[in-house]
XYZ file of C-alpha atoms in Angstrom:
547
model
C -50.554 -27.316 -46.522
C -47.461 -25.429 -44.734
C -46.109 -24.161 -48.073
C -49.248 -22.878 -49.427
C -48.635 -19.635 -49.025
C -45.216 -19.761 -50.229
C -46.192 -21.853 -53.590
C -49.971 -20.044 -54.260
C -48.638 -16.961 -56.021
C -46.125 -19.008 -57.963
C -48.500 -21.674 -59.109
C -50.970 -19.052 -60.471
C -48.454 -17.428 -62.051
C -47.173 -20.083 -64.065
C -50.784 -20.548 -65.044
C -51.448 -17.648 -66.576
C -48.404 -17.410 -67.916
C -47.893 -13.481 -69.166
C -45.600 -12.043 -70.793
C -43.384 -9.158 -69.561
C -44.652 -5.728 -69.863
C -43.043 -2.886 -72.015
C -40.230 -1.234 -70.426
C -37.348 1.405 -70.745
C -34.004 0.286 -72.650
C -31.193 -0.440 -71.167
C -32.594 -0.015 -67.335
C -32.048 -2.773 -64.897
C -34.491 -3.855 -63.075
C -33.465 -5.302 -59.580
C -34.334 -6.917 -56.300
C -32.653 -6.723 -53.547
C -34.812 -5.405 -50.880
C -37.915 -6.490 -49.344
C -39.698 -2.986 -48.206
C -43.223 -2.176 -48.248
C -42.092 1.466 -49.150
C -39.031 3.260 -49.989
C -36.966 5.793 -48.345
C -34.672 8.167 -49.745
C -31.416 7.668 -48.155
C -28.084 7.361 -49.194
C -26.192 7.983 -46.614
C -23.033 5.020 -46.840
C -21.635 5.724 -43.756
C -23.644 4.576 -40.601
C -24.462 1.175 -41.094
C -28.099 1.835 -39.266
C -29.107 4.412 -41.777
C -31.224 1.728 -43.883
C -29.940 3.288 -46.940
C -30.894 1.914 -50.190
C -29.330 -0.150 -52.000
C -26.522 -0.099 -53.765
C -25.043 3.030 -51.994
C -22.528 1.108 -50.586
C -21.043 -0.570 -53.460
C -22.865 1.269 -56.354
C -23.070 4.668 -55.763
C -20.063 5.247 -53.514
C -16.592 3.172 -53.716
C -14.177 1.454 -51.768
C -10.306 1.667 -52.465
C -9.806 -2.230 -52.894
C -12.174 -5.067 -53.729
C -12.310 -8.696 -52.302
C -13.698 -10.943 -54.316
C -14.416 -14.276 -52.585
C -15.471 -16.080 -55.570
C -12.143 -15.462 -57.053
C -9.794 -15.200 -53.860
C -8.039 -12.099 -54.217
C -8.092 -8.279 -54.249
C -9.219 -6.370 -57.095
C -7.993 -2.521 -57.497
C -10.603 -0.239 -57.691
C -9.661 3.397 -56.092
C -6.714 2.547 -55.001
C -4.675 1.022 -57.615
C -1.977 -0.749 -55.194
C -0.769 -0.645 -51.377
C 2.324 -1.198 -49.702
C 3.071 -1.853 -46.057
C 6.565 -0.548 -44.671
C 9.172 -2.948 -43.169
C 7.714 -2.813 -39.261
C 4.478 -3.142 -41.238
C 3.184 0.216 -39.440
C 2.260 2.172 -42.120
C 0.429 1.007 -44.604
C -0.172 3.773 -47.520
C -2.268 3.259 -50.768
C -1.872 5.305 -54.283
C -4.788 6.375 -55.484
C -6.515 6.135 -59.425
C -5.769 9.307 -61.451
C -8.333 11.336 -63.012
C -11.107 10.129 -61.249
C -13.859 13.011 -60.501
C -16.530 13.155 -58.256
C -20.092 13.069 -59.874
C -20.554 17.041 -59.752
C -16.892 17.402 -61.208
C -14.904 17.823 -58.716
C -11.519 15.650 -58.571
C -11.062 13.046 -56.493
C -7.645 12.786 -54.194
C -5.988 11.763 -51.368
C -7.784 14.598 -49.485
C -10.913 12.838 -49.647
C -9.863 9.395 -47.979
C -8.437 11.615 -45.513
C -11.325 13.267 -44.733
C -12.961 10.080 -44.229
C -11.274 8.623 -42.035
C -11.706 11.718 -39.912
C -15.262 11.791 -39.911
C -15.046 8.136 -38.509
C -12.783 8.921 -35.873
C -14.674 12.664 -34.604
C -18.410 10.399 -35.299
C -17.689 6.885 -33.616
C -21.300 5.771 -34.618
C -19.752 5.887 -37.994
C -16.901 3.600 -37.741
C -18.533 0.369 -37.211
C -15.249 -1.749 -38.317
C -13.612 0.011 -35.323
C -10.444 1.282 -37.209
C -9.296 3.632 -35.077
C -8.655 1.302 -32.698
C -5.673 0.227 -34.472
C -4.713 3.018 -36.650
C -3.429 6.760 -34.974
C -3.240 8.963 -38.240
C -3.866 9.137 -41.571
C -2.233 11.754 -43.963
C -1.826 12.738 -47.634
C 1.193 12.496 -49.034
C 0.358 14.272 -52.564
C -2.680 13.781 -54.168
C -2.772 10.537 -55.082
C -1.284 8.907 -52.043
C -2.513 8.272 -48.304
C -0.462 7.141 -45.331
C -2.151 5.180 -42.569
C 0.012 4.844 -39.132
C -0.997 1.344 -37.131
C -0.968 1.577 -33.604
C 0.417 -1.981 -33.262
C 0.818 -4.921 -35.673
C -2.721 -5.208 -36.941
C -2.505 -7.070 -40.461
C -6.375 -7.676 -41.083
C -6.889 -3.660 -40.715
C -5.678 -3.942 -44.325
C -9.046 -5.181 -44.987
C -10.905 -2.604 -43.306
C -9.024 0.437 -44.698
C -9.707 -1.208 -48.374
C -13.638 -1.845 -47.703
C -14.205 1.664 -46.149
C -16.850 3.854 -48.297
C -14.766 7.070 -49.741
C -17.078 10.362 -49.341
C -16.230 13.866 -50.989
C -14.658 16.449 -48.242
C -16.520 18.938 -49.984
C -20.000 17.843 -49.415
C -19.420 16.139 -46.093
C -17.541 19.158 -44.726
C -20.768 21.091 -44.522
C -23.024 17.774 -43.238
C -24.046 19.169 -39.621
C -24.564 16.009 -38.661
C -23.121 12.464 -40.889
C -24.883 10.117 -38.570
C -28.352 11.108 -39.500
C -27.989 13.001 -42.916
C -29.828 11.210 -45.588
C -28.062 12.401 -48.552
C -30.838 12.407 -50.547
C -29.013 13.886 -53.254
C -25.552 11.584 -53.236
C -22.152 12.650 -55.089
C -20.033 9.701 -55.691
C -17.567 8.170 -57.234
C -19.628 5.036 -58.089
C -21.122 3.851 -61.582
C -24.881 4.818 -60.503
C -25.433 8.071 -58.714
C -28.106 9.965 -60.531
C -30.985 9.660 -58.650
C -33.461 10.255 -61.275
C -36.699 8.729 -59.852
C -38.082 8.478 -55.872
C -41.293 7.579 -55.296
C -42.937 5.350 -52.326
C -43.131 2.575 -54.462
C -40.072 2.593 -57.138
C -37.104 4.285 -56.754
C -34.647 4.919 -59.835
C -30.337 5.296 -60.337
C -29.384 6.811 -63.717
C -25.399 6.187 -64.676
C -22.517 8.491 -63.036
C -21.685 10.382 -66.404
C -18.414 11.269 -65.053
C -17.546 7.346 -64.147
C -13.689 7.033 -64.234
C -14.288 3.286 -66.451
C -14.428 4.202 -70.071
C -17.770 3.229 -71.717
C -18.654 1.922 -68.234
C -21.299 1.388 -67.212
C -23.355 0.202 -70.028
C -26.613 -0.239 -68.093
C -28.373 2.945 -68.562
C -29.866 2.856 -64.716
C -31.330 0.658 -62.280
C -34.916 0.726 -61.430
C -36.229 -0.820 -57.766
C -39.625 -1.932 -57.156
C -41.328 -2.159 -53.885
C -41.847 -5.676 -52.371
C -43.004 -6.252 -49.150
C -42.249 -9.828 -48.893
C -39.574 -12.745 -50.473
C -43.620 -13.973 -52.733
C -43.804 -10.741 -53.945
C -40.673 -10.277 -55.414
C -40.864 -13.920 -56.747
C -43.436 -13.451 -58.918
C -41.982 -10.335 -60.506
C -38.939 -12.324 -61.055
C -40.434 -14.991 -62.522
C -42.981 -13.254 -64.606
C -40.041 -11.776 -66.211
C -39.950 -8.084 -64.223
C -36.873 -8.366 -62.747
C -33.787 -9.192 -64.588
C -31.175 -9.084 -61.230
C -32.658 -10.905 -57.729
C -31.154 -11.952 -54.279
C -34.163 -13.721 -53.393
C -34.733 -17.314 -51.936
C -36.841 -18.830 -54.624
C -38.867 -21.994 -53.155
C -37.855 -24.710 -55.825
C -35.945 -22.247 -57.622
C -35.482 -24.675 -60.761
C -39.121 -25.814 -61.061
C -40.530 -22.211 -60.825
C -37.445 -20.505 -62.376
C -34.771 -21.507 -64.303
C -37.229 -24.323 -66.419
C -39.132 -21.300 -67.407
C -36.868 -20.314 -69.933
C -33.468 -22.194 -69.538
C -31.686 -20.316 -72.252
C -31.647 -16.935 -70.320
C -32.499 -18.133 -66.972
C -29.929 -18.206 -64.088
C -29.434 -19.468 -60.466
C -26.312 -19.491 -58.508
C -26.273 -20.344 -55.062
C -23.200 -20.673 -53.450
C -22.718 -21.437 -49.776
C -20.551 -18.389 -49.662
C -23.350 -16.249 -47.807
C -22.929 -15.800 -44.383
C -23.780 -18.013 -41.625
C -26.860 -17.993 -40.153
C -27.211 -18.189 -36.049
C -29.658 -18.308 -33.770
C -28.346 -15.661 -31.525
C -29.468 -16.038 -27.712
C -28.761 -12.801 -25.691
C -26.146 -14.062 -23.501
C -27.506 -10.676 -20.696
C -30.657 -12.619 -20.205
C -30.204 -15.726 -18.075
C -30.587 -18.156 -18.326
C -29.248 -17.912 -21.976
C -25.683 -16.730 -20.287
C -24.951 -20.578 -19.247
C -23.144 -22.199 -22.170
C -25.259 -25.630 -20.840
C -28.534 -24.110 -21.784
C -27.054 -22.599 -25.297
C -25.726 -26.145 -26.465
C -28.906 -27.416 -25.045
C -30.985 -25.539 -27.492
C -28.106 -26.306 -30.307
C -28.683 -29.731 -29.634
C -32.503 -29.615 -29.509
C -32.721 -28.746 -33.214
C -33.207 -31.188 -35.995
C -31.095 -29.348 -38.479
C -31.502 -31.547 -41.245
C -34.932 -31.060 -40.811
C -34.323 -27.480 -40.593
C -32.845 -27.178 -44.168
C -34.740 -29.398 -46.073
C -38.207 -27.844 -44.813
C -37.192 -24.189 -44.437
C -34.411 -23.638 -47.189
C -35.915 -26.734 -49.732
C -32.437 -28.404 -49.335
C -30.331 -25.685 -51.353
C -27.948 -25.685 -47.716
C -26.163 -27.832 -45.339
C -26.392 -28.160 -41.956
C -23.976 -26.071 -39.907
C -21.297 -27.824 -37.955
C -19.226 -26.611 -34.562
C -16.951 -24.446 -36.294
C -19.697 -22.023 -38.010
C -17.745 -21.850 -40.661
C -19.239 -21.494 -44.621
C -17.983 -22.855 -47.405
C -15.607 -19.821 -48.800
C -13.316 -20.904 -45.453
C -13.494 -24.885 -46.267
C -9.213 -24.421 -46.453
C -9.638 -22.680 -42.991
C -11.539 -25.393 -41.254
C -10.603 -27.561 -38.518
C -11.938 -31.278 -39.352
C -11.724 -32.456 -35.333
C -13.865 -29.330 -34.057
C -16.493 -30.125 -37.010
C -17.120 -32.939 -35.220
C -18.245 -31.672 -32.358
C -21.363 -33.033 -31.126
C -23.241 -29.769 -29.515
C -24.169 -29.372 -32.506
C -26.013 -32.326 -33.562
C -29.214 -33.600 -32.907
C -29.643 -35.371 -29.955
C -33.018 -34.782 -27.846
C -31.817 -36.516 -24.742
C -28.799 -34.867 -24.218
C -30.116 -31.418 -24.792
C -32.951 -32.702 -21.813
C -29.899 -33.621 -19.814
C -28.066 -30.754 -20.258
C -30.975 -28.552 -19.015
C -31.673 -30.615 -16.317
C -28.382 -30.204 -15.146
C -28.458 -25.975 -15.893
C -31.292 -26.311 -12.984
C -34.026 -25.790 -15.127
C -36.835 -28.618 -14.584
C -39.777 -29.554 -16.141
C -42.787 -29.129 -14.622
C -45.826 -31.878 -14.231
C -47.004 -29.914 -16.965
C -44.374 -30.767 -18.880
C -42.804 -27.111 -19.449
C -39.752 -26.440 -17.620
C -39.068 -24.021 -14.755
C -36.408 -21.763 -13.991
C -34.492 -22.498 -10.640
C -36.755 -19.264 -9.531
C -39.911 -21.120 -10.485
C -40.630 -19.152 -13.776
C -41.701 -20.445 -16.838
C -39.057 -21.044 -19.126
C -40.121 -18.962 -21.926
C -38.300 -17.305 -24.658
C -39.636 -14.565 -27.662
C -38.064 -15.442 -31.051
C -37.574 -12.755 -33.510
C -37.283 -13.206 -37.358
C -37.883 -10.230 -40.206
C -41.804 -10.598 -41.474
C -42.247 -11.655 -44.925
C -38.409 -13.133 -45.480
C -40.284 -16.320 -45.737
C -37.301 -18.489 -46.000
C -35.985 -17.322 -42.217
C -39.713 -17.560 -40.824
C -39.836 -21.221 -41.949
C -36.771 -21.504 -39.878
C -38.257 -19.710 -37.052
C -41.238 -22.072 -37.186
C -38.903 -25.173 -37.097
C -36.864 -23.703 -33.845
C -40.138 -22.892 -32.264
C -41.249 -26.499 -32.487
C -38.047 -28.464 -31.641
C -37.834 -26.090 -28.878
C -41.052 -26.547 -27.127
C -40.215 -30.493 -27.295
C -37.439 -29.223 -24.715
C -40.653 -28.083 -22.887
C -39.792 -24.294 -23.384
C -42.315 -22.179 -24.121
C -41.901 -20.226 -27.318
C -43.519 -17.639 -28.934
C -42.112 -16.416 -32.870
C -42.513 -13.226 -33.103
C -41.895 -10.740 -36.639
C -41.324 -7.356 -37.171
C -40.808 -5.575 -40.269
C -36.977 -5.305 -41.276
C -35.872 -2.014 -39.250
C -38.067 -2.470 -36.258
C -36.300 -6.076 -35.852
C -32.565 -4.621 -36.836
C -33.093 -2.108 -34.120
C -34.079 -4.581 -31.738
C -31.378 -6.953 -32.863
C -28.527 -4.365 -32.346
C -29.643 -2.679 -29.460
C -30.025 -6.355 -27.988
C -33.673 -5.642 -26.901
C -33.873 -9.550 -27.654
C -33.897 -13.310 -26.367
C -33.512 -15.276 -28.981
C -33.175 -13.828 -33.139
C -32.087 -15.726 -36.220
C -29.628 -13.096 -38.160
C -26.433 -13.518 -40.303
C -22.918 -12.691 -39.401
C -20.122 -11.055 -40.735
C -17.186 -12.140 -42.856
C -14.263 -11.223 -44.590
C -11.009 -12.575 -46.658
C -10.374 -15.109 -43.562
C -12.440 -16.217 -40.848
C -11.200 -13.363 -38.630
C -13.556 -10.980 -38.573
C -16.095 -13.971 -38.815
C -14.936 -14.846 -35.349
C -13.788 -11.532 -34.067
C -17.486 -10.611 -34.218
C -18.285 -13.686 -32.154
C -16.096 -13.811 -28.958
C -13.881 -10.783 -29.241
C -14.527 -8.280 -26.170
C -13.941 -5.719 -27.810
C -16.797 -5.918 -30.059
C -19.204 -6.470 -26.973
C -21.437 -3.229 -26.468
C -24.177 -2.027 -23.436
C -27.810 -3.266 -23.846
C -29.151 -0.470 -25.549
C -26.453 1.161 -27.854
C -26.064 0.213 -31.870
C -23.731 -3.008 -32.160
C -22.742 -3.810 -35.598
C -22.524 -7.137 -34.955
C -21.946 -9.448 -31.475
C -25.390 -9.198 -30.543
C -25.338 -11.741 -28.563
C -23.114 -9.271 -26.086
C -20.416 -12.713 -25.521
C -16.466 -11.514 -25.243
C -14.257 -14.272 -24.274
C -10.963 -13.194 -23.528
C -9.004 -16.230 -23.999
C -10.552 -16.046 -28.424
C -9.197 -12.529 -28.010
C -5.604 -13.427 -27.412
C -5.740 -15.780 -30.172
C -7.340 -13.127 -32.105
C -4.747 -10.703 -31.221
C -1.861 -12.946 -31.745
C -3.245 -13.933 -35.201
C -3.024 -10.131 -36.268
C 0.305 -10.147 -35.890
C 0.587 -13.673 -37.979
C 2.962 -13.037 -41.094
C 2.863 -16.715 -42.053
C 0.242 -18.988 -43.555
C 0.799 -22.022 -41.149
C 0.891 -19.520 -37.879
C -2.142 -17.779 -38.911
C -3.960 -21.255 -40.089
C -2.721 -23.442 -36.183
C -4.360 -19.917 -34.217
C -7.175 -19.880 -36.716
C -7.823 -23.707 -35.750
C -7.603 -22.574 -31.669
C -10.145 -20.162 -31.751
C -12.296 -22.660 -33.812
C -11.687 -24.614 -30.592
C -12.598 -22.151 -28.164
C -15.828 -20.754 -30.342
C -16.813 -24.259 -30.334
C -16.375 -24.404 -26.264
C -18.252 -21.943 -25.464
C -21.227 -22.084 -28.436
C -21.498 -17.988 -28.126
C -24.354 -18.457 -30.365
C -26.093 -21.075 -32.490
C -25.200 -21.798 -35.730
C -27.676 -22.518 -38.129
C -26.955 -23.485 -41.769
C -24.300 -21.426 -44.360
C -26.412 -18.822 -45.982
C -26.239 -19.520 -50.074
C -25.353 -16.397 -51.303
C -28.710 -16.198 -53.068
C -28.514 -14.609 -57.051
C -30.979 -14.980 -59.769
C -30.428 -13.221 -63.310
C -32.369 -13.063 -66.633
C -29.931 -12.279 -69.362
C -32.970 -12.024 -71.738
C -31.776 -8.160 -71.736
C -28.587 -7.661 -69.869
C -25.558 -9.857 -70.679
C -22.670 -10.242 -68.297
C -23.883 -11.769 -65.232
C -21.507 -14.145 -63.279
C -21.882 -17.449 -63.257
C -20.650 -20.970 -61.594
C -18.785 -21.251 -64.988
C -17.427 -17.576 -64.634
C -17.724 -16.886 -61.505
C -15.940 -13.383 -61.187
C -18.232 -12.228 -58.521
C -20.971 -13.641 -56.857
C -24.421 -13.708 -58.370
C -25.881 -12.373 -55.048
C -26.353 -8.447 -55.650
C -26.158 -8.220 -51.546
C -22.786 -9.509 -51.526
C -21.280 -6.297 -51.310
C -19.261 -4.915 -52.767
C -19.092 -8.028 -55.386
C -21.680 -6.089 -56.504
C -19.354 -3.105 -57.896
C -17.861 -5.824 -60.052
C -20.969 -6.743 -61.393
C -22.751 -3.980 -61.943
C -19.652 -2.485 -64.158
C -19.993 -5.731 -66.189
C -23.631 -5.944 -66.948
C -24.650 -4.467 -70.910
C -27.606 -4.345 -72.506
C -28.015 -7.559 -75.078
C -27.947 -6.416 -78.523
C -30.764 -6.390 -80.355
């Protein structure tokens, strides 16, 4: 009877078996977020603004695109970059005759202005670039100059992601960190907000997009869906057309439905997931009790029950499958984390903490061992998993009590590290640096209490952080590939946090209207509409099917 609830909806709705009900041509309806109801922000700059979807990589730009699925960069504002010969400066030239959506021309000023707004509003510049960069200038109006501080050869990445805003909106924004830009002008394909309501939201096309003929979807349309059941059955009753949902036997419920038009693509290419202890708390600061939990955990178990198998099992390095060339086979092995009941029991025993004749263990004070788990309500995939860690857990004897809060309540929480134990994601990039970075660098650690974009666990290690440092500097595969396999070591030393399973990089389509989604066979982006900003590629591919 666990999966009840997750199955109930689906298994009526295959019963009754409706058909989809009348819409608008040629507007996309997606899901993306789970949100009981909507709120009108757009603001692309602080990552805790909870803006909508797809600001980031829909409404607004970036200069350059990663694409995982394909392994390179893609020129979007920027149509190339050059580093000098110290590899110093690193300047971009910029797409002509692109215009803002009011009209206004884009340039050089803009990215500029950016930049500056990060570096006078430090809230805003979450990837921390001006800690490695000391200016950036125009040179013309198509061309922007950033000066490095030192050596810093993943910045490249940052600069390319960062969201471009117009200097002449932003100039007059009193304050960037809270404005909700309610109104948005962009550079992206979708920026019209033409519909806000509580429960639906709407994005007409940018009719001054710099793609000819692009985009062909007329707009996207959002629905409000509290929870991952929810926005199942509108999928599979045919209401949605784009998803990033976890689908409980995705196949069955699905893609059998109607095979022809139909999609699932579920890469392991998602970010890890990781039980993240707070490492301020003890006793979750003692890398004996971390691997203790690690070890406590039936993984296996873990993916088949909570993720119906469509994962793996995470092994010592963390690492997903989009870094398989990156991976170090001898730190895979690593046992901490495997399952193995007795030696987590050992391995607590030794941290001091005992169990009790009641079975629960104590804390060398004589306190329960007890520890508060925090997952996001209605992501049912994740509370499966939370449900799983609870009960391998309390065979440790720890007491454990899951806990969920809606989405921002538990981001909050998570960030601020007002937390002892939460199941999140992590972060990622074109190489596992800023995978790991975000792990053990110190320099990513913040105060109990402020915003952290990631590290939430609050672990620096400063022996990672050399390697770290000296792999910025790397200008050769082989050098960057021998550091990248040290701080696999070291991660795997010092278990900063638990690592769960590789996300899949969850994407459902129904090209029974749109055409143009990828696929494993063309696999130009990822499927996942989350997997920002793969999702600029997509959504400038998508067309209505003709009729």
């Amino acid at each position: 009877m666990k999966f009840a609830r997750v199955f109930l909806p689906l298994v009526l709705l295959l019963a009754c078996s409706s058909e989809p009900r009348p819409r608008p041509p040629g507007v996309l309806f997606v899901s993306v977020e789970q949100r009981s109801a909507w709120v009108r922000n757009f603001n692309p700059l602080f990552a805790g603004a909870g803006a909508r979807w797809p600001t980031r990589a829909g409404v607004y730009e970036c200069m350059q695109i990663f694409s995982s699925a394909q392994g390179k960069w893609v020129p979007w504002l920027a149509t190339q970059h050059a580093w000098t010969e110290d590899q110093k400066t690193l300047r971009f030239t910029l797409r002509e005759n692109v215009l803002w959506s009011d009209g206004k021309p884009f340039t050089a000023e803009d990215v500029a202005f950016t930049f500056s707004l990060l570096k006078k509003h430090p809230a805003l510049d979450a990837g921390g670039v001006w800690r490695f960069i000391t200016d950036v200038k125009t040179e013309g109006p198509s061309t922007v100059a950033f000066t490095f501080s030192r050596v810093y050869l993943p910045g490249f990445a940052d600069l390319a992601h960062q969201i471009i805003v117009p200097r002449h909106i932003w100039e007059h924004v009193a304050d960037p960190v809270t404005f909700t830009n309610p109104e948005p002008v962009a550079t992206g394909p979708f920026t019209q907000v033409t519909l806000f309501r509580n429960q639906v939201y709407e994005l007409g096309r940018n009719p001054r997009y710099w793609m000819p003929g692009k985009p062909a979807v007329s707009a996207l349309r959002f629905l409000a869906f509290p929870t991952n059941d929810q926005a199942n059955m509108a999928l599979v009753e045919g209401e949605v057309d784009w998803a990033g949902n976890f689908v409980p036997a995705v196949d069955r419920t699905f893609v059998s439905r109607d095979p022809a038009h139909h999609n699932r693509w579920f890469p392991l290419y998602g970010s890890t997931v990781f039980l993240y202890p707070n490492t301020t708390r003890p006793p979750l600061d003692d890398v004996r009790v971390r691997k203790a939990l690690s070890m406590a955990l039936d993984r296996d178990r873990l993916v088949e029950v909570a993720m119906y198998g469509y994962t793996r099992p995470a092994d010592a390095t963390a690492l997903n499958d989009a870094y398989t060339g990156w991976k170090d086979p001898e730190v895979a092995k690593d046992s901490w984390t495997h399952y193995d009941l007795a030696k987590a029991n050992q391995l607590l025993d030794e941290a001091g903490i005992l169990r009790g004749a009641d079975g629960l263990r104590r804390l060398p004070d004589g306190k329960p061992f007890a520890l508060d788990l925090e997952v996001v309500s209605g992501w049912s995939d994740w509370v499966r998993a939370g449900q799983v860690v609870n009960r391998d857990l309390r065979k440790l004897g720890i007491s454990v009590q899951l806990k969920t809060y809606e989405f921002g309540t538990w981001l909050t929480r998570l960030q601020k590290g007002e937390f002892q134990l939460a199941i999140s994601w992590s972060l990622d990039g074109p190489t596992p640096y800023n995978f790991y970075k975000w792990l053990l660098s110190p320099r990513t650690v913040l105060p109990v209490g402020e915003v952290a974009a990631a590290n939430w666990h609050r672990l620096g290690d400063a022996e990672a952080d050399e390697l770290l440092v000296r792999f910025e500097r790397a200008g050769t595969p082989e050098e960057q590939h021998a550091l990248m396999s040290a701080v696999q070591k070291r991660f795997s030393a010092l278990a900063p946090a638990i690592p769960l399973f590789p996300n899949p990089s969850w994407g459902e389509s129904n090209s029974l209207r749109f055409t143009g989604f990828p696929t494993e066979q063309n696999p130009y982006a990822r499927l996942a509409p989350h997997a920002e900003p793969d999702s600029l590629l997509v959504l400038t591919e998508l067309a209505p099917r003709e009729r």
